[in-house]
mmCIF file of C-alpha atoms and ligand atoms in Angstrom:
data_model
loop_
_atom_site.group_PDB
_atom_site.id
_atom_site.type_symbol
_atom_site.label_atom_id
_atom_site.label_comp_id
_atom_site.label_asym_id
_atom_site.label_seq_id
_atom_site.Cartn_x
_atom_site.Cartn_y
_atom_site.Cartn_z
ATOM 1 C CA UNK A 294 14.202 -6.389 16.741
ATOM 2 C CA UNK A 295 10.888 -8.135 16.125
ATOM 3 C CA UNK A 296 8.037 -6.068 14.736
ATOM 4 C CA UNK A 297 4.479 -7.196 14.069
ATOM 5 C CA UNK A 298 2.374 -5.354 11.518
ATOM 6 C CA UNK A 299 -1.294 -5.425 10.605
ATOM 7 C CA UNK A 300 -3.867 -3.466 8.602
ATOM 8 C CA UNK A 301 -7.401 -3.528 9.997
ATOM 9 C CA UNK A 302 -10.826 -2.174 9.017
ATOM 10 C CA UNK A 303 -11.899 -0.898 5.608
ATOM 11 C CA UNK A 304 -8.872 -0.531 3.373
ATOM 12 C CA UNK A 305 -7.776 2.639 1.604
ATOM 13 C CA UNK A 306 -5.041 3.894 -0.650
ATOM 14 C CA UNK A 307 -1.467 4.223 0.708
ATOM 15 C CA UNK A 308 -1.591 1.466 3.357
ATOM 16 C CA UNK A 309 1.306 -0.177 1.532
ATOM 17 C CA UNK A 310 3.131 3.142 1.240
ATOM 18 C CA UNK A 311 2.887 3.628 5.016
ATOM 19 C CA UNK A 312 4.169 0.105 5.797
ATOM 20 C CA UNK A 313 7.000 0.615 3.337
ATOM 21 C CA UNK A 314 7.946 3.836 5.148
ATOM 22 C CA UNK A 315 8.120 2.033 8.513
ATOM 23 C CA UNK A 316 10.083 -0.965 7.233
ATOM 24 C CA UNK A 317 12.562 1.018 5.144
ATOM 25 C CA UNK A 318 13.316 3.265 8.125
ATOM 26 C CA UNK A 319 13.808 0.332 10.470
ATOM 27 C CA UNK A 320 15.828 -1.701 7.971
ATOM 28 C CA UNK A 321 18.090 1.274 7.420
ATOM 29 C CA UNK A 322 18.751 1.854 11.115
ATOM 30 C CA UNK A 323 18.337 -1.432 12.980
ATOM 31 C CA UNK A 324 20.373 -4.654 12.799
ATOM 32 C CA UNK A 325 18.663 -7.977 12.934
ATOM 33 C CA UNK A 326 15.129 -6.921 12.018
ATOM 34 C CA UNK A 327 12.296 -9.450 11.677
ATOM 35 C CA UNK A 328 8.872 -8.360 10.416
ATOM 36 C CA UNK A 329 5.806 -10.471 11.158
ATOM 37 C CA UNK A 330 2.986 -9.520 8.807
ATOM 38 C CA UNK A 331 -0.369 -10.600 10.272
ATOM 39 C CA UNK A 332 -3.035 -11.543 7.726
ATOM 40 C CA UNK A 333 -6.387 -9.771 7.526
ATOM 41 C CA UNK A 334 -6.107 -7.381 10.435
ATOM 42 C CA UNK A 335 -6.644 -8.398 14.050
ATOM 43 C CA UNK A 336 -7.900 -11.795 12.831
ATOM 44 C CA UNK A 337 -4.310 -12.696 11.963
ATOM 45 C CA UNK A 338 -3.124 -11.698 15.425
ATOM 46 C CA UNK A 339 -5.983 -13.549 17.138
ATOM 47 C CA UNK A 340 -5.439 -16.781 15.228
ATOM 48 C CA UNK A 341 -1.654 -16.556 14.831
ATOM 49 C CA UNK A 342 -1.842 -16.235 11.044
ATOM 50 C CA UNK A 343 1.261 -14.402 9.866
ATOM 51 C CA UNK A 344 4.158 -14.593 7.485
ATOM 52 C CA UNK A 345 7.680 -13.362 7.916
ATOM 53 C CA UNK A 346 8.399 -10.513 5.550
ATOM 54 C CA UNK A 347 11.677 -9.105 4.350
ATOM 55 C CA UNK A 348 12.654 -5.653 3.204
ATOM 56 C CA UNK A 349 12.151 -6.889 -0.370
ATOM 57 C CA UNK A 350 8.425 -7.441 0.297
ATOM 58 C CA UNK A 351 8.065 -3.701 0.839
ATOM 59 C CA UNK A 352 9.887 -2.731 -2.306
ATOM 60 C CA UNK A 353 7.845 -1.468 -5.257
ATOM 61 C CA UNK A 354 4.647 -0.970 -3.252
ATOM 62 C CA UNK A 355 4.691 2.808 -2.791
ATOM 63 C CA UNK A 356 2.153 3.248 -5.563
ATOM 64 C CA UNK A 357 0.130 0.070 -5.043
ATOM 65 C CA UNK A 358 -3.398 0.374 -3.587
ATOM 66 C CA UNK A 359 -4.980 -2.081 -1.131
ATOM 67 C CA UNK A 360 -2.813 -3.833 1.440
ATOM 68 C CA UNK A 361 -0.301 -6.624 0.963
ATOM 69 C CA UNK A 362 -1.410 -8.004 4.360
ATOM 70 C CA UNK A 363 -5.167 -8.082 3.705
ATOM 71 C CA UNK A 364 -7.693 -6.487 6.034
ATOM 72 C CA UNK A 365 -10.923 -7.275 7.859
ATOM 73 C CA UNK A 366 -13.207 -5.690 10.398
ATOM 74 C CA UNK A 367 -13.029 -6.851 14.022
ATOM 75 C CA UNK A 368 -15.561 -4.545 15.718
ATOM 76 C CA UNK A 369 -14.276 -2.958 18.921
ATOM 77 C CA UNK A 370 -17.706 -3.393 20.507
ATOM 78 C CA UNK A 371 -17.268 -7.165 20.335
ATOM 79 C CA UNK A 372 -13.593 -7.330 21.220
ATOM 80 C CA UNK A 373 -14.214 -8.501 24.795
ATOM 81 C CA UNK A 374 -16.906 -10.975 23.711
ATOM 82 C CA UNK A 375 -15.755 -14.504 22.843
ATOM 83 C CA UNK A 376 -16.046 -15.287 19.120
ATOM 84 C CA UNK A 377 -18.410 -17.963 17.775
ATOM 85 C CA UNK A 378 -15.598 -20.454 18.351
ATOM 86 C CA UNK A 379 -15.306 -19.377 22.008
ATOM 87 C CA UNK A 380 -11.914 -17.715 21.510
ATOM 88 C CA UNK A 381 -11.014 -14.955 23.988
ATOM 89 C CA UNK A 382 -9.771 -12.437 21.427
ATOM 90 C CA UNK A 383 -7.797 -10.163 23.727
ATOM 91 C CA UNK A 384 -6.110 -13.074 25.453
ATOM 92 C CA UNK A 385 -5.275 -14.658 22.082
ATOM 93 C CA UNK A 386 -3.751 -11.439 20.741
ATOM 94 C CA UNK A 387 -1.610 -10.971 23.849
ATOM 95 C CA UNK A 388 -0.517 -14.541 23.851
ATOM 96 C CA UNK A 389 0.527 -14.510 20.153
ATOM 97 C CA UNK A 390 2.389 -11.234 20.685
ATOM 98 C CA UNK A 391 4.259 -12.745 23.622
ATOM 99 C CA UNK A 392 4.898 -16.109 21.953
ATOM 100 C CA UNK A 393 6.617 -14.364 19.050
ATOM 101 C CA UNK A 394 8.522 -12.085 21.440
ATOM 102 C CA UNK A 395 7.510 -8.951 19.550
ATOM 103 C CA UNK A 396 9.074 -5.626 20.488
ATOM 104 C CA UNK A 397 6.242 -3.656 18.954
ATOM 105 C CA UNK A 398 3.064 -4.010 16.930
ATOM 106 C CA UNK A 399 2.454 -1.477 14.158
ATOM 107 C CA UNK A 400 -1.286 -1.115 13.605
ATOM 108 C CA UNK A 401 -2.714 0.687 10.590
ATOM 109 C CA UNK A 402 -6.396 1.513 10.771
ATOM 110 C CA UNK A 403 -9.241 3.879 11.471
ATOM 111 C CA UNK A 404 -11.207 4.768 14.602
ATOM 112 C CA UNK A 405 -12.322 1.275 15.634
ATOM 113 C CA UNK A 406 -8.880 -0.158 14.965
ATOM 114 C CA UNK A 407 -7.366 2.634 17.035
ATOM 115 C CA UNK A 408 -9.613 1.811 20.005
ATOM 116 C CA UNK A 409 -8.432 -1.794 19.925
ATOM 117 C CA UNK A 410 -4.823 -0.596 19.615
ATOM 118 C CA UNK A 411 -5.357 1.494 22.741
ATOM 119 C CA UNK A 412 -6.850 -1.498 24.538
ATOM 120 C CA UNK A 413 -3.798 -3.575 23.637
ATOM 121 C CA UNK A 414 -1.620 -0.758 25.000
ATOM 122 C CA UNK A 415 -3.599 -0.863 28.244
ATOM 123 C CA UNK A 416 -2.997 -4.608 28.296
ATOM 124 C CA UNK A 417 0.738 -3.946 28.242
ATOM 125 C CA UNK A 418 1.612 -4.389 24.542
ATOM 126 C CA UNK A 419 3.914 -1.963 22.757
ATOM 127 C CA UNK A 420 1.887 -0.478 19.918
ATOM 128 C CA UNK A 421 2.198 2.259 17.320
ATOM 129 C CA UNK A 422 -0.886 3.332 15.384
ATOM 130 C CA UNK A 423 -0.953 4.881 11.910
ATOM 131 C CA UNK A 424 -4.161 6.783 10.993
ATOM 132 C CA UNK A 425 -5.760 5.362 7.895
ATOM 133 C CA UNK A 426 -9.173 6.206 6.491
ATOM 134 C CA UNK A 427 -10.777 7.956 3.564
ATOM 135 C CA UNK A 428 -13.185 9.467 6.133
ATOM 136 C CA UNK A 429 -10.515 11.758 7.716
ATOM 137 C CA UNK A 430 -12.329 11.444 11.046
ATOM 138 C CA UNK A 431 -9.454 10.537 13.379
ATOM 139 C CA UNK A 432 -9.021 12.990 16.217
ATOM 140 C CA UNK A 433 -5.520 14.325 16.857
ATOM 141 C CA UNK A 434 -4.187 14.333 13.298
ATOM 142 C CA UNK A 435 -4.914 17.029 10.722
ATOM 143 C CA UNK A 436 -5.221 14.431 8.010
ATOM 144 C CA UNK A 437 -5.533 10.678 7.604
ATOM 145 C CA UNK A 438 -4.071 8.785 4.689
ATOM 146 C CA UNK A 439 -6.478 7.706 1.971
ATOM 147 C CA UNK A 440 -8.442 10.928 2.349
ATOM 148 C CA UNK A 441 -6.829 12.931 -0.465
ATOM 149 C CA UNK A 442 -6.741 9.961 -2.853
ATOM 150 C CA UNK A 443 -10.459 9.397 -2.208
ATOM 151 C CA UNK A 444 -11.202 13.090 -2.799
ATOM 152 C CA UNK A 445 -9.669 12.743 -6.283
ATOM 153 C CA UNK A 446 -11.912 9.800 -7.113
ATOM 154 C CA UNK A 447 -15.069 11.408 -5.714
ATOM 155 C CA UNK A 448 -14.220 14.640 -7.561
ATOM 156 C CA UNK A 449 -13.656 12.759 -10.789
ATOM 157 C CA UNK A 450 -17.057 11.067 -10.386
ATOM 158 C CA UNK A 451 -18.762 14.434 -9.942
ATOM 159 C CA UNK A 452 -16.804 15.891 -12.905
ATOM 160 C CA UNK A 453 -18.157 13.100 -15.116
ATOM 161 C CA UNK A 454 -21.684 13.671 -13.845
ATOM 162 C CA UNK A 455 -21.427 17.385 -14.670
ATOM 163 C CA UNK A 456 -21.470 16.920 -18.435
ATOM 164 C CA UNK A 457 -24.303 14.416 -18.542
ATOM 165 C CA UNK A 458 -26.372 16.450 -16.045
ATOM 166 C CA UNK A 459 -26.048 19.481 -18.280
ATOM 167 C CA UNK A 460 -27.018 17.535 -21.430
ATOM 168 C CA UNK A 461 -30.197 16.141 -19.908
ATOM 169 C CA UNK A 462 -31.432 19.022 -17.745
ATOM 170 C CA UNK A 463 -31.385 16.763 -14.730
ATOM 171 C CA UNK A 464 -30.670 16.997 -11.054
ATOM 172 C CA UNK A 465 -27.917 14.635 -10.021
ATOM 173 C CA UNK A 466 -26.996 13.425 -6.574
ATOM 174 C CA UNK A 467 -23.565 11.924 -6.069
ATOM 175 C CA UNK A 468 -23.465 10.010 -2.791
ATOM 176 C CA UNK A 469 -20.052 10.218 -1.195
ATOM 177 C CA UNK A 470 -18.628 7.904 1.507
ATOM 178 C CA UNK A 471 -17.408 9.192 4.856
ATOM 179 C CA UNK A 472 -19.353 7.230 7.445
ATOM 180 C CA UNK A 473 -20.591 9.614 10.180
ATOM 181 C CA UNK A 474 -18.680 12.709 9.005
ATOM 182 C CA UNK A 475 -18.731 14.982 5.986
ATOM 183 C CA UNK A 476 -15.049 15.669 5.272
ATOM 184 C CA UNK A 477 -14.916 13.685 2.028
ATOM 185 C CA UNK A 478 -18.193 15.114 0.732
ATOM 186 C CA UNK A 479 -17.199 18.663 1.632
ATOM 187 C CA UNK A 480 -13.806 18.455 -0.076
ATOM 188 C CA UNK A 481 -15.071 16.508 -3.104
ATOM 189 C CA UNK A 482 -18.055 18.837 -3.456
ATOM 190 C CA UNK A 483 -15.870 21.923 -3.341
ATOM 191 C CA UNK A 484 -13.213 20.396 -5.616
ATOM 192 C CA UNK A 485 -15.754 19.544 -8.294
ATOM 193 C CA UNK A 486 -18.026 22.578 -8.088
ATOM 194 C CA UNK A 487 -21.123 20.861 -6.681
ATOM 195 C CA UNK A 488 -24.039 23.281 -6.217
ATOM 196 C CA UNK A 489 -25.402 21.817 -2.990
ATOM 197 C CA UNK A 490 -23.392 19.937 -0.365
ATOM 198 C CA UNK A 491 -25.149 17.937 2.343
ATOM 199 C CA UNK A 492 -23.109 16.618 5.271
ATOM 200 C CA UNK A 493 -24.055 14.985 8.596
ATOM 201 C CA UNK A 494 -22.668 17.881 10.643
ATOM 202 C CA UNK A 495 -25.184 20.285 9.024
ATOM 203 C CA UNK A 496 -28.633 18.656 9.031
ATOM 204 C CA UNK A 497 -30.536 19.714 5.930
ATOM 205 C CA UNK A 498 -34.014 21.117 5.445
ATOM 206 C CA UNK A 499 -35.479 19.576 2.273
ATOM 207 C CA UNK A 500 -37.434 22.775 1.567
ATOM 208 C CA UNK A 501 -34.164 24.725 1.511
ATOM 209 C CA UNK A 502 -32.616 22.149 -0.824
ATOM 210 C CA UNK A 503 -35.606 22.428 -3.151
ATOM 211 C CA UNK A 504 -35.520 26.235 -2.960
ATOM 212 C CA UNK A 505 -31.844 26.104 -3.986
ATOM 213 C CA UNK A 506 -32.664 23.992 -7.049
ATOM 214 C CA UNK A 507 -35.602 26.220 -8.034
ATOM 215 C CA UNK A 508 -33.438 29.304 -7.696
ATOM 216 C CA UNK A 509 -30.959 27.784 -10.150
ATOM 217 C CA UNK A 510 -33.782 26.832 -12.533
ATOM 218 C CA UNK A 511 -35.129 30.393 -12.420
ATOM 219 C CA UNK A 512 -31.697 31.809 -13.177
ATOM 220 C CA UNK A 513 -31.521 29.676 -16.324
ATOM 221 C CA UNK A 514 -29.312 26.857 -14.996
ATOM 222 C CA UNK A 515 -30.849 23.687 -16.325
ATOM 223 C CA UNK A 516 -29.138 21.252 -13.993
ATOM 224 C CA UNK A 517 -28.049 20.981 -10.383
ATOM 225 C CA UNK A 518 -25.479 18.718 -8.785
ATOM 226 C CA UNK A 519 -25.667 17.699 -5.161
ATOM 227 C CA UNK A 520 -22.786 16.074 -3.283
ATOM 228 C CA UNK A 521 -24.511 14.164 -0.511
ATOM 229 C CA UNK A 522 -22.680 12.386 2.291
ATOM 230 C CA UNK A 523 -23.817 8.832 2.951
ATOM 231 C CA UNK A 524 -24.447 10.006 6.523
ATOM 232 C CA UNK A 525 -26.394 13.156 5.585
ATOM 233 C CA UNK A 526 -29.402 13.686 7.790
ATOM 234 C CA UNK A 527 -32.500 15.900 7.663
ATOM 235 C CA UNK A 528 -33.213 18.395 10.449
ATOM 236 C CA UNK A 529 -36.271 16.337 11.318
ATOM 237 C CA UNK A 530 -34.312 13.073 11.637
ATOM 238 C CA UNK A 531 -31.532 14.774 13.584
ATOM 239 C CA UNK A 532 -34.029 15.305 16.396
ATOM 240 C CA UNK A 533 -34.677 11.567 16.774
ATOM 241 C CA UNK A 534 -32.881 9.368 19.271
ATOM 242 C CA UNK A 535 -30.392 6.824 17.873
ATOM 243 C CA UNK A 536 -32.931 4.055 18.444
ATOM 244 C CA UNK A 537 -35.796 5.921 16.778
ATOM 245 C CA UNK A 538 -33.625 6.781 13.785
ATOM 246 C CA UNK A 539 -32.472 3.187 13.370
ATOM 247 C CA UNK A 540 -36.101 2.046 13.382
ATOM 248 C CA UNK A 541 -37.069 4.690 10.840
ATOM 249 C CA UNK A 542 -34.191 3.790 8.497
ATOM 250 C CA UNK A 543 -35.062 0.085 8.744
ATOM 251 C CA UNK A 544 -38.599 0.866 7.557
ATOM 252 C CA UNK A 545 -37.518 3.274 4.794
ATOM 253 C CA UNK A 546 -38.227 2.134 1.213
ATOM 254 C CA UNK A 547 -35.039 3.895 0.029
ATOM 255 C CA UNK A 548 -31.628 2.183 -0.125
ATOM 256 C CA UNK A 549 -29.969 5.341 1.221
ATOM 257 C CA UNK A 550 -30.629 8.982 2.078
ATOM 258 C CA UNK A 551 -29.754 10.106 -1.478
ATOM 259 C CA UNK A 552 -32.647 8.175 -3.011
ATOM 260 C CA UNK A 553 -35.066 9.747 -0.540
ATOM 261 C CA UNK A 554 -33.787 13.221 -1.404
ATOM 262 C CA UNK A 555 -33.987 12.439 -5.147
ATOM 263 C CA UNK A 556 -37.623 11.385 -4.772
ATOM 264 C CA UNK A 557 -38.489 14.541 -2.837
ATOM 265 C CA UNK A 558 -36.772 16.718 -5.472
ATOM 266 C CA UNK A 559 -38.628 15.036 -8.356
ATOM 267 C CA UNK A 560 -41.957 15.583 -6.622
ATOM 268 C CA UNK A 561 -41.289 19.233 -5.811
ATOM 269 C CA UNK A 562 -39.334 20.454 -8.853
ATOM 270 C CA UNK A 563 -40.828 18.447 -11.713
ATOM 271 C CA UNK A 564 -37.394 17.374 -12.947
ATOM 272 C CA UNK A 565 -35.727 14.017 -13.241
ATOM 273 C CA UNK A 566 -33.322 13.343 -10.389
ATOM 274 C CA UNK A 567 -30.695 10.608 -10.624
ATOM 275 C CA UNK A 568 -28.429 9.120 -7.972
ATOM 276 C CA UNK A 569 -24.858 7.974 -8.554
ATOM 277 C CA UNK A 570 -22.951 6.087 -5.857
ATOM 278 C CA UNK A 571 -19.217 5.730 -6.555
ATOM 279 C CA UNK A 572 -19.026 3.564 -3.398
ATOM 280 C CA UNK A 573 -15.904 1.518 -2.802
ATOM 281 C CA UNK A 574 -14.180 2.932 -5.872
ATOM 282 C CA UNK A 575 -13.383 5.808 -3.529
ATOM 283 C CA UNK A 576 -11.118 3.495 -1.527
ATOM 284 C CA UNK A 577 -9.537 1.803 -4.506
ATOM 285 C CA UNK A 578 -6.668 2.237 -6.916
ATOM 286 C CA UNK A 579 -3.301 3.872 -6.480
ATOM 287 C CA UNK A 580 -2.637 6.508 -3.813
ATOM 288 C CA UNK A 581 -2.232 10.046 -5.088
ATOM 289 C CA UNK A 582 1.090 11.879 -4.731
ATOM 290 C CA UNK A 583 -0.027 13.614 -1.521
ATOM 291 C CA UNK A 584 -0.821 10.316 0.219
ATOM 292 C CA UNK A 585 2.424 8.723 -0.980
ATOM 293 C CA UNK A 586 4.406 11.553 0.559
ATOM 294 C CA UNK A 587 2.244 11.687 3.701
ATOM 295 C CA UNK A 588 2.657 7.946 4.282
ATOM 296 C CA UNK A 589 6.360 7.959 3.611
ATOM 297 C CA UNK A 590 6.725 10.638 6.301
ATOM 298 C CA UNK A 591 4.318 9.000 8.763
ATOM 299 C CA UNK A 592 6.016 5.645 8.195
ATOM 300 C CA UNK A 593 9.466 7.131 8.770
ATOM 301 C CA UNK A 594 8.245 8.866 11.941
ATOM 302 C CA UNK A 595 6.700 5.592 13.162
ATOM 303 C CA UNK A 596 9.994 3.806 12.500
ATOM 304 C CA UNK A 597 11.826 6.460 14.512
ATOM 305 C CA UNK A 598 9.349 6.151 17.423
ATOM 306 C CA UNK A 599 10.043 2.408 17.473
ATOM 307 C CA UNK A 600 13.795 2.996 17.433
ATOM 308 C CA UNK A 601 13.303 5.419 20.355
ATOM 309 C CA UNK A 602 11.119 2.811 22.120
ATOM 310 C CA UNK A 603 8.438 5.480 22.446
ATOM 311 C CA UNK A 604 5.345 3.327 22.183
ATOM 312 C CA UNK A 605 1.627 3.833 22.780
ATOM 313 C CA UNK A 606 1.285 6.603 20.207
ATOM 314 C CA UNK A 607 -0.538 7.412 17.032
ATOM 315 C CA UNK A 608 1.790 9.020 14.510
ATOM 316 C CA UNK A 609 -0.180 11.925 13.071
ATOM 317 C CA UNK A 610 0.421 15.038 11.018
ATOM 318 C CA UNK A 611 -0.076 18.334 12.826
ATOM 319 C CA UNK A 612 0.606 21.673 11.124
ATOM 320 C CA UNK A 613 2.730 19.975 8.497
ATOM 321 C CA UNK A 614 4.913 18.093 11.003
ATOM 322 C CA UNK A 615 4.745 14.454 12.054
ATOM 323 C CA UNK A 616 3.785 14.107 15.687
ATOM 324 C CA UNK A 617 3.518 11.353 18.331
ATOM 325 C CA UNK A 618 0.066 11.596 19.890
ATOM 326 C CA UNK A 619 -0.566 9.387 22.949
ATOM 327 C CA UNK A 620 -3.316 6.888 22.150
ATOM 328 C CA UNK A 621 -5.095 7.590 25.424
ATOM 329 C CA UNK A 622 -5.609 11.179 24.208
ATOM 330 C CA UNK A 623 -7.126 10.359 20.821
ATOM 331 C CA UNK A 624 -8.705 6.881 20.942
ATOM 332 C CA UNK A 625 -12.496 6.930 20.923
ATOM 333 C CA UNK A 626 -12.795 10.553 19.772
ATOM 334 C CA UNK A 627 -14.241 11.583 16.424
ATOM 335 C CA UNK A 628 -13.023 14.513 14.304
ATOM 336 C CA UNK A 629 -15.997 16.138 12.566
ATOM 337 C CA UNK A 630 -16.394 19.104 10.235
ATOM 338 C CA UNK A 631 -17.041 22.271 12.226
ATOM 339 C CA UNK A 632 -20.371 23.553 10.864
ATOM 340 C CA UNK A 633 -19.420 27.079 11.896
ATOM 341 C CA UNK A 634 -15.767 26.737 10.873
ATOM 342 C CA UNK A 635 -13.899 28.918 8.409
ATOM 343 C CA UNK A 636 -14.068 26.498 5.510
ATOM 344 C CA UNK A 637 -17.842 26.090 5.704
ATOM 345 C CA UNK A 638 -18.261 29.870 5.974
ATOM 346 C CA UNK A 639 -16.010 30.441 2.955
ATOM 347 C CA UNK A 640 -17.911 27.920 0.855
ATOM 348 C CA UNK A 641 -21.261 29.366 1.879
ATOM 349 C CA UNK A 642 -19.991 32.810 0.836
ATOM 350 C CA UNK A 643 -19.686 31.461 -2.736
ATOM 351 C CA UNK A 644 -23.395 30.736 -2.740
ATOM 352 C CA UNK A 645 -23.038 26.973 -2.335
ATOM 353 C CA UNK A 646 -25.916 25.663 -0.269
ATOM 354 C CA UNK A 647 -25.604 23.243 2.654
ATOM 355 C CA UNK A 648 -29.378 22.924 2.744
ATOM 356 C CA UNK A 649 -29.626 24.571 6.157
HETATM 357 O O1 LIG B 14 -14.436 3.892 6.843
HETATM 358 C C1 LIG B 14 -14.262 3.800 5.472
HETATM 359 C C2 LIG B 14 -15.558 3.495 4.797
HETATM 360 O O2 LIG B 14 -15.317 3.399 3.408
HETATM 361 C C3 LIG B 14 -16.700 4.465 5.080
HETATM 362 O O3 LIG B 14 -16.589 5.654 4.350
HETATM 363 C C4 LIG B 14 -17.896 3.622 4.742
HETATM 364 O O4 LIG B 14 -19.035 4.057 5.444
HETATM 365 C C5 LIG B 14 -17.480 2.258 5.189
HETATM 366 O O5 LIG B 14 -16.070 2.257 5.218
HETATM 367 C C6 LIG B 14 -17.957 1.142 4.292
HETATM 368 O O6 LIG B 14 -17.632 -0.056 4.898
HETATM 369 P P1 LIG B 14 -17.631 -1.485 4.196
HETATM 370 O O7 LIG B 14 -16.403 -1.550 3.337
HETATM 371 O O8 LIG B 14 -17.567 -2.443 5.326
HETATM 372 O O9 LIG B 14 -18.864 -1.564 3.374
#
C-alpha cells in the first residue's frame, strides 16, 4: 500500500500525533506499506518534493509540536490559477499522485486545505482529511485538533495578565487568534475568568463595553480584562459590506481591532488600557493531553478508513465518537459560535459581558 501524507496551512499542536496515529494503525494492519511524506503542504505535492518515511519516523512524536513534514499556505482561491512559474497546480498534484501510484493521500489541514482536498477528490484522487486548526471552525466535527492546546496557552496568557492588571489598576485586552470565529476567545475567556469577551459572531457596541468597565470601577474592581477575538467587530462595522470594511481597515491607524478598543476605553474611562497579543504562541509547543488522545483516535480511525478503502471523507469527532464525514458535505462550510446558543447564554448569566 502506498500512502501520501501532507500537512497544509497554519500549523498547530498535535499534527505529528495525528500522523503517528494513522501510520501506526496502517503499519500494524497492512503488509508492504510505503509512506510518502510531502514537504510543506500542497507545495510538496505540486513540485514532487517528498521523502519516504518509515514507521520509525513516527515514533516519539506524540508529544512534539509543529509538523515533521513542514507546512505552507496554498490558497484555495488561487488553486486553479497557474503559479508565477506557470505551473498548473491541480494537474501537477494529480500527475505526482499517479506517478507514485498512491492508494490514498492523507491531508491534514483547516478549511482552505479541506476545500482543496475536496477538489482533489472530485478530480478522482483518493483522499482522507484530518481536521486541524486552533480555530475550531471546521463544519461537521465537534472539535478540531490544536483547539484545546491553544485554549491552554491563551488561558495561561490571560492568567498572567490578571495579576499585573490588578497591581496597576489597568484595563487589559488580550487579543486571541481564531480567524473569523470566536471559539478560541470564548473558551479562553471563560477558562481564565475574563470580564468581557468580544467575538465576531456577536458584534460589540463600544458604549456597552465602556459601561461594563465603568460598572466594575463603581463596584470597587480596579481592573478589567477583555478577551478580544482578532476578528471581533463593532455593530457599526458589521453593517458594512466586505469591500467597505476592507477599505476602512486599510485606512485604520490601529494595527488591530484591540488597539482601537483600547484607545476608545482610555478616552472614555480615564484609565490606562494595554493590549497583549500572544499571537503564534497559541499554535506552538507540545499538544495537551486532550489533543494527543483526540489525534491518536482520529489517526486510528483514518487508518481504518484507508484499510476499508472508504475514501473522500473527513475523519471527525461527533458526540465522542470518530466519524467519517463525506467531504462534499463539509468542505466550504464554516462552524461558528451560535450567539444564541446554550454556552453563550450560560456565560452571560454569570454577568460576563459580550459587549452587545
Ligand atoms: O488558522 C489558524 C490561524 O492561527 C488563525 O487563528 C490566524 O488568523 C491565522 O492562522 C494566522 O495565520 P498566519 O500564520 O499565516 O499569520
